[in-house]
Coordinates of C-alpha atoms in Angstrom, one line a residue:
X1 CA 97.5 -123.1 -21.2
X2 CA 99.7 -125.3 -18.9
X3 CA 99.7 -129.0 -18.3
X4 CA 98.2 -130.1 -14.9
X5 CA 101.0 -131.6 -12.9
X6 CA 98.7 -134.3 -11.6
X7 CA 97.4 -135.3 -15.0
X8 CA 99.2 -138.2 -16.5
X9 CA 101.0 -137.8 -19.8
X10 CA 100.6 -140.6 -22.3
X11 CA 103.4 -141.1 -24.7
X12 CA 103.4 -143.7 -27.5
X13 CA 106.9 -144.7 -28.4
X14 CA 107.6 -146.1 -31.8
X15 CA 108.2 -149.9 -32.0
X16 CA 111.7 -150.7 -30.9
X17 CA 112.3 -147.4 -29.0
X18 CA 112.5 -147.8 -25.3
X19 CA 114.0 -144.4 -24.2
X20 CA 112.3 -141.0 -24.0
X21 CA 114.3 -137.9 -23.4
X22 CA 112.5 -134.8 -21.9
X23 CA 114.1 -131.4 -22.2
X24 CA 113.3 -128.5 -20.0
X25 CA 113.5 -124.7 -20.5
X26 CA 112.7 -122.6 -23.5
X27 CA 113.3 -123.4 -27.2
X28 CA 116.1 -121.3 -28.7
X29 CA 115.0 -118.1 -30.4
X30 CA 114.9 -118.4 -34.2
X31 CA 117.0 -115.8 -36.1
X32 CA 115.1 -113.2 -38.1
X33 CA 115.0 -114.0 -41.8
X34 CA 117.4 -111.9 -43.8
X35 CA 117.3 -110.8 -47.4
X36 CA 119.8 -112.6 -49.7
X37 CA 123.3 -111.0 -49.8
X38 CA 124.2 -109.6 -53.2
X39 CA 127.6 -110.6 -54.6
X40 CA 129.7 -107.9 -56.2
X41 CA 133.2 -109.3 -56.9
X42 CA 136.1 -107.8 -58.8
X43 CA 139.4 -109.1 -60.0
X44 CA 141.7 -109.4 -63.0
X45 CA 140.3 -109.2 -66.5
X46 CA 139.7 -113.0 -66.5
X47 CA 137.5 -113.0 -63.4
X48 CA 134.1 -113.2 -65.2
X49 CA 135.4 -116.1 -67.4
X50 CA 136.7 -118.0 -64.4
X51 CA 133.4 -117.5 -62.6
X52 CA 131.3 -118.8 -65.5
X53 CA 133.5 -121.8 -66.0
X54 CA 132.4 -123.0 -62.5
X55 CA 129.0 -121.5 -62.1
X56 CA 127.4 -121.3 -65.6
X57 CA 125.0 -124.1 -64.7
X58 CA 123.8 -122.3 -61.6
X59 CA 122.7 -119.1 -63.4
X60 CA 119.9 -118.3 -65.9
X61 CA 121.7 -117.1 -69.0
X62 CA 118.6 -115.3 -70.2
X63 CA 118.7 -113.2 -67.1
X64 CA 122.3 -112.2 -67.4
X65 CA 124.5 -110.0 -69.6
X66 CA 128.1 -109.0 -70.1
X67 CA 129.4 -105.4 -70.5
X68 CA 132.7 -104.9 -72.3
X69 CA 134.5 -101.5 -72.1
X70 CA 137.6 -101.4 -74.1
X71 CA 138.2 -97.8 -73.1
X72 CA 138.2 -98.7 -69.4
X73 CA 139.7 -102.1 -70.0
X74 CA 136.9 -103.9 -68.1
X75 CA 134.6 -106.8 -68.6
X76 CA 131.5 -107.1 -66.2
X77 CA 129.2 -110.0 -65.8
X78 CA 125.7 -109.2 -64.5
X79 CA 123.4 -112.1 -63.5
X80 CA 119.9 -112.3 -62.0
X81 CA 119.6 -108.8 -63.6
X82 CA 115.9 -108.4 -62.8
X83 CA 116.1 -109.4 -59.1
X84 CA 117.3 -106.7 -56.7
X85 CA 117.9 -109.2 -54.0
X86 CA 119.9 -111.8 -55.9
X87 CA 121.5 -109.7 -58.6
X88 CA 125.2 -110.0 -58.7
X89 CA 128.2 -108.7 -60.7
X90 CA 131.7 -110.0 -61.4
X91 CA 134.0 -107.3 -62.9
X92 CA 137.4 -108.0 -64.4
X93 CA 139.8 -105.2 -65.0
X94 CA 143.2 -104.7 -66.8
X95 CA 145.3 -102.4 -64.8
X96 CA 148.7 -100.9 -65.3
X97 CA 151.2 -102.6 -63.0
X98 CA 152.1 -100.8 -59.7
X99 CA 155.8 -100.4 -60.7
X100 CA 154.9 -99.0 -64.1
X101 CA 152.7 -96.4 -62.4
X102 CA 155.5 -95.6 -60.0
X103 CA 157.8 -94.6 -62.9
X104 CA 155.1 -92.3 -64.1
X105 CA 155.6 -93.4 -67.7
X106 CA 153.1 -92.0 -70.2
X107 CA 151.5 -90.0 -67.4
X108 CA 151.4 -86.4 -66.2
X109 CA 154.1 -87.0 -63.6
X110 CA 157.0 -84.5 -63.7
X111 CA 160.3 -85.4 -62.1
X112 CA 163.1 -83.1 -60.9
X113 CA 166.4 -84.4 -62.4
X114 CA 168.0 -85.3 -59.0
X115 CA 164.7 -86.8 -57.7
X116 CA 164.4 -89.0 -60.8
X117 CA 168.0 -90.0 -60.5
X118 CA 167.5 -91.2 -56.9
X119 CA 164.3 -93.1 -57.9
X120 CA 166.1 -94.8 -60.8
X121 CA 169.0 -95.8 -58.5
X122 CA 166.6 -97.4 -56.1
X123 CA 164.9 -99.3 -58.9
X124 CA 167.9 -100.4 -60.9
X125 CA 166.6 -104.0 -60.9
X126 CA 164.2 -102.9 -63.7
X127 CA 167.0 -101.8 -66.0
X128 CA 168.2 -104.1 -68.7
X129 CA 171.8 -103.1 -67.9
X130 CA 173.1 -101.9 -64.6
X131 CA 175.9 -100.0 -66.4
X132 CA 173.2 -98.0 -68.2
X133 CA 171.5 -97.4 -64.9
X134 CA 174.6 -96.0 -63.4
X135 CA 175.2 -93.8 -66.4
X136 CA 171.6 -92.4 -66.4
X137 CA 171.6 -91.9 -62.6
X138 CA 174.9 -90.1 -62.6
X139 CA 173.8 -87.8 -65.4
X140 CA 170.6 -86.9 -63.6
X141 CA 172.1 -86.4 -60.2
X142 CA 174.8 -84.1 -61.4
X143 CA 172.5 -82.3 -63.9
X144 CA 171.7 -79.2 -61.7
X145 CA 175.3 -78.5 -60.9
X146 CA 176.3 -78.7 -64.6
X147 CA 173.5 -76.4 -65.7
X148 CA 174.3 -73.8 -63.0
X149 CA 178.0 -73.8 -63.8
X150 CA 177.3 -73.5 -67.6
X151 CA 174.7 -70.8 -67.2
X152 CA 176.9 -68.7 -64.9
X153 CA 179.9 -69.0 -67.2
X154 CA 178.2 -68.3 -70.4
X155 CA 176.0 -65.5 -69.0
X156 CA 179.2 -63.6 -68.1
X157 CA 180.5 -64.0 -71.6
X158 CA 177.5 -63.2 -73.8
X159 CA 174.6 -62.5 -71.5
X160 CA 172.3 -65.0 -73.3
X161 CA 171.2 -66.9 -70.3
X162 CA 168.0 -68.5 -71.8
X163 CA 169.8 -69.9 -74.8
X164 CA 172.7 -71.3 -72.7
X165 CA 170.2 -72.9 -70.3
X166 CA 168.4 -74.7 -73.1
X167 CA 171.7 -75.9 -74.5
X168 CA 172.7 -77.3 -71.1
X169 CA 169.3 -79.1 -70.9
X170 CA 169.6 -80.6 -74.4
X171 CA 173.1 -81.8 -73.9
X172 CA 172.9 -83.3 -70.4
X173 CA 169.5 -85.0 -70.0
X174 CA 169.7 -88.7 -71.2
X175 CA 167.5 -89.1 -74.2
X176 CA 166.4 -92.6 -73.5
X177 CA 167.1 -95.8 -71.6
X178 CA 165.8 -99.4 -71.5
X179 CA 163.6 -101.0 -68.8
X180 CA 162.3 -104.5 -68.3
X181 CA 159.2 -104.5 -66.2
X182 CA 155.5 -105.6 -66.4
X183 CA 153.4 -103.0 -68.0
X184 CA 150.1 -104.5 -66.9
X185 CA 149.2 -105.9 -63.4
X186 CA 149.8 -109.7 -63.4
X187 CA 151.6 -109.5 -66.8
X188 CA 155.0 -110.8 -67.7
X189 CA 158.0 -108.3 -67.7
X190 CA 158.7 -106.9 -71.2
X191 CA 161.6 -104.7 -72.5
X192 CA 160.6 -101.2 -73.4
X193 CA 162.4 -98.0 -74.5
X194 CA 161.7 -95.1 -72.2
X195 CA 162.3 -91.6 -73.6
X196 CA 163.0 -88.5 -71.5
X197 CA 161.4 -85.1 -72.2
X198 CA 162.6 -82.0 -70.4
X199 CA 160.5 -79.0 -69.7
X200 CA 162.0 -75.6 -68.9
X201 CA 160.3 -73.0 -66.7
X202 CA 162.6 -70.1 -65.9
X203 CA 165.6 -71.7 -64.2
X204 CA 163.6 -74.9 -63.3
X205 CA 163.8 -78.1 -65.3
X206 CA 161.4 -81.1 -65.0
X207 CA 161.6 -84.4 -66.8
X208 CA 158.7 -86.6 -68.0
X209 CA 159.1 -90.2 -69.1
X210 CA 157.3 -91.6 -72.2
X211 CA 157.3 -94.9 -73.9
X212 CA 155.5 -95.4 -77.3
X213 CA 156.3 -99.1 -77.0
X214 CA 154.4 -99.4 -73.7
X215 CA 151.5 -97.6 -75.2
X216 CA 151.5 -100.1 -78.1
X217 CA 151.4 -103.0 -75.7
X218 CA 148.3 -101.5 -74.0
X219 CA 146.6 -100.8 -77.3
X220 CA 147.3 -104.3 -78.5
X221 CA 145.8 -105.8 -75.4
X222 CA 142.8 -103.4 -75.7
X223 CA 142.0 -104.8 -79.1
X224 CA 143.3 -108.4 -79.3
X225 CA 143.4 -109.7 -75.7
X226 CA 139.9 -108.4 -74.8
X227 CA 138.6 -109.8 -78.1
X228 CA 140.0 -113.2 -77.3
X229 CA 138.5 -113.0 -73.8
X230 CA 135.1 -112.2 -75.2
X231 CA 135.3 -115.2 -77.6
X232 CA 136.0 -117.5 -74.7
X233 CA 133.0 -116.1 -72.8
X234 CA 130.8 -116.9 -75.8
X235 CA 132.1 -120.4 -75.8
X236 CA 131.4 -121.0 -72.1
X237 CA 128.0 -119.2 -72.0
X238 CA 126.7 -118.8 -75.6
X239 CA 123.3 -117.6 -74.5
X240 CA 124.4 -114.6 -72.4
X241 CA 124.1 -111.3 -74.2
X242 CA 127.4 -109.5 -74.6
X243 CA 127.2 -105.7 -75.0
X244 CA 130.2 -103.6 -76.2
X245 CA 130.2 -100.2 -74.5

């Protein structure tokens, strides 16, 4: 139905208003209504706690829960748990630092002696002593030559190549050295002793790095730091269920 152009239009203006603005054309199209966007956030281990410190008044604590996994070093907050549209999660994780992982400490990583020597040379900043770094690097980078020379010489004399090879490994690989680096992502650098373990396969030697001290740090955090974090979560949101996995 259209308005007859010859038919007068009566407009009653509010008292005190003397101006009327007429707009032509079509009204802008309204956007289609969308479902709420779920929030799935992740960060360091304290992420759920920081979220609750600011947003605890905005969520229903009786429709939320917290999952704690000490094996995976994670804490996960789940809120609006019964609503598929508005359900959200905030996950905090303790991770080994990037540089610690690059060293391959307490992992399955196997280094060739010369390769490890070059890596340690490039990362001497993490050594407690640069003199120790030079000593370890030089021993590793010249290791293959020493082994080959020793094996060749002793094999000619007594023919016991396997025994001589093992002696060369035991006497030339540095037993340990000290590093100062963060074990966990975002953590402060700590001093740790790193031990070397050589594996012999025929005439090939590989070296693994292990640190019981670094493992103790992770275990201490697994038990004590996460427990402290859980206690803080209870203080901030006492009515949220906390489930240990």
